Amino acid sequence: MLSPKVAENTWKSIKDQHVELAVLPWGATEAHNYHLPYATDNYQVEAISEEAAKLANEKGAQVAVLPAIPFGVNTGQSDIRLTINLYPSTQQKILHDVAESLHRQGIYKLLVMNGHGGNDFKQMIREVNSQFPNMLICSSSWFKHPERDRFFTLKGDHADETETSLMLYLKPKLVLPLNEAGNGKSKSFKVKALNESWAWAERQWTKVSADTGIGDPKYSTKEKGQAFFEFITVQYSDFMLQLSKADLNDLYE
């Protein structure tokens, strides 16, 4: 293939190409404070997927990146204008149909690259995998990488320093001046356990954040975004290479 991105290839370049691993980026269309575009999650997960696949293929992998799904689970933001929601049940149907298409073509490895905190593919994968038991279907969320925080000063999880820095590197023309951004201040639950890792409830976004951000972007820089992008794409390239080379009949030590 000329590019790991299927969307940029023709049938002529793909028809004889062997593919071991398909990557499906999955983002969201939602408000990101006042300074980042609605497609922030999509731009980020597509760029990370493409660069990681390119690096992996240079090392001998056989990875193809599918077009991104641009809508995610946004039930907590459904009252924010032009935020588009896909229910998990809809996502599962899409995932099933993608897996079925790949399975029919003899491609038995699928990585769902998640770029949106509201998406959670674990239970969907359990159900879809039960219908295609000879496939390896896995998912990963780049923003959950354990070393993410060492690149940034302030913690957050939406339109924060991490996402803003990445966008300053990837799509600077789409980022408004930081003095136009809100401070990303957010409210916590009054029920203590719901703010901890062992309990969970959905956040109602407009009750939690005045500017739709969670995390202050004020220390964001292009340089931080570039350093993290270069780090995370190497991490994912190694992951994709291992998945591409993995023997599905000998996965466990």
PDB file of C-alpha atoms in Angstrom, residues 1 6 14 16-23 61-66 102 105-109 244:
ATOM      1  CA  MET A   1       0.000   0.000   0.000  1.00  0.00           C
ATOM      2  CA  VAL A   6      -7.034   2.529   3.422  1.00  0.00           C
ATOM      3  CA  ILE A  14      -4.601  -2.950  -2.248  1.00  0.00           C
ATOM      4  CA  ASP A  16      -2.577  -7.986  -3.775  1.00  0.00           C
ATOM      5  CA  GLN A  17      -1.623  -6.515  -0.390  1.00  0.00           C
ATOM      6  CA  HIS A  18      -1.525  -8.915   2.562  1.00  0.00           C
ATOM      7  CA  VAL A  19      -2.941  -7.416   5.750  1.00  0.00           C
ATOM      8  CA  GLU A  20      -2.388  -8.972   9.155  1.00  0.00           C
ATOM      9  CA  LEU A  21      -3.889  -6.224  11.334  1.00  0.00           C
ATOM     10  CA  ALA A  22      -6.687  -3.744  10.693  1.00  0.00           C
ATOM     11  CA  VAL A  23      -6.832  -0.657  12.891  1.00  0.00           C
ATOM     12  CA  ALA A  61       4.344  -5.221  10.075  1.00  0.00           C
ATOM     13  CA  GLN A  62       1.347  -5.484   7.744  1.00  0.00           C
ATOM     14  CA  VAL A  63      -1.082  -2.937   9.140  1.00  0.00           C
ATOM     15  CA  ALA A  64      -3.969  -1.142   7.441  1.00  0.00           C
ATOM     16  CA  VAL A  65      -5.758   1.790   9.084  1.00  0.00           C
ATOM     17  CA  LEU A  66      -9.477   2.019   8.343  1.00  0.00           C
ATOM     18  CA  LEU A 102     -12.623  -8.410   7.849  1.00  0.00           C
ATOM     19  CA  GLN A 105     -11.614 -11.373   3.794  1.00  0.00           C
ATOM     20  CA  GLY A 106      -9.278 -13.461   5.944  1.00  0.00           C
ATOM     21  CA  ILE A 107      -8.136 -10.593   8.192  1.00  0.00           C
ATOM     22  CA  TYR A 108      -8.381 -11.932  11.723  1.00  0.00           C
ATOM     23  CA  LYS A 109      -6.811  -9.188  13.854  1.00  0.00           C
ATOM     24  CA  SER A 244       0.774  -8.087  13.316  1.00  0.00           C
TER      25      SER A 244
END
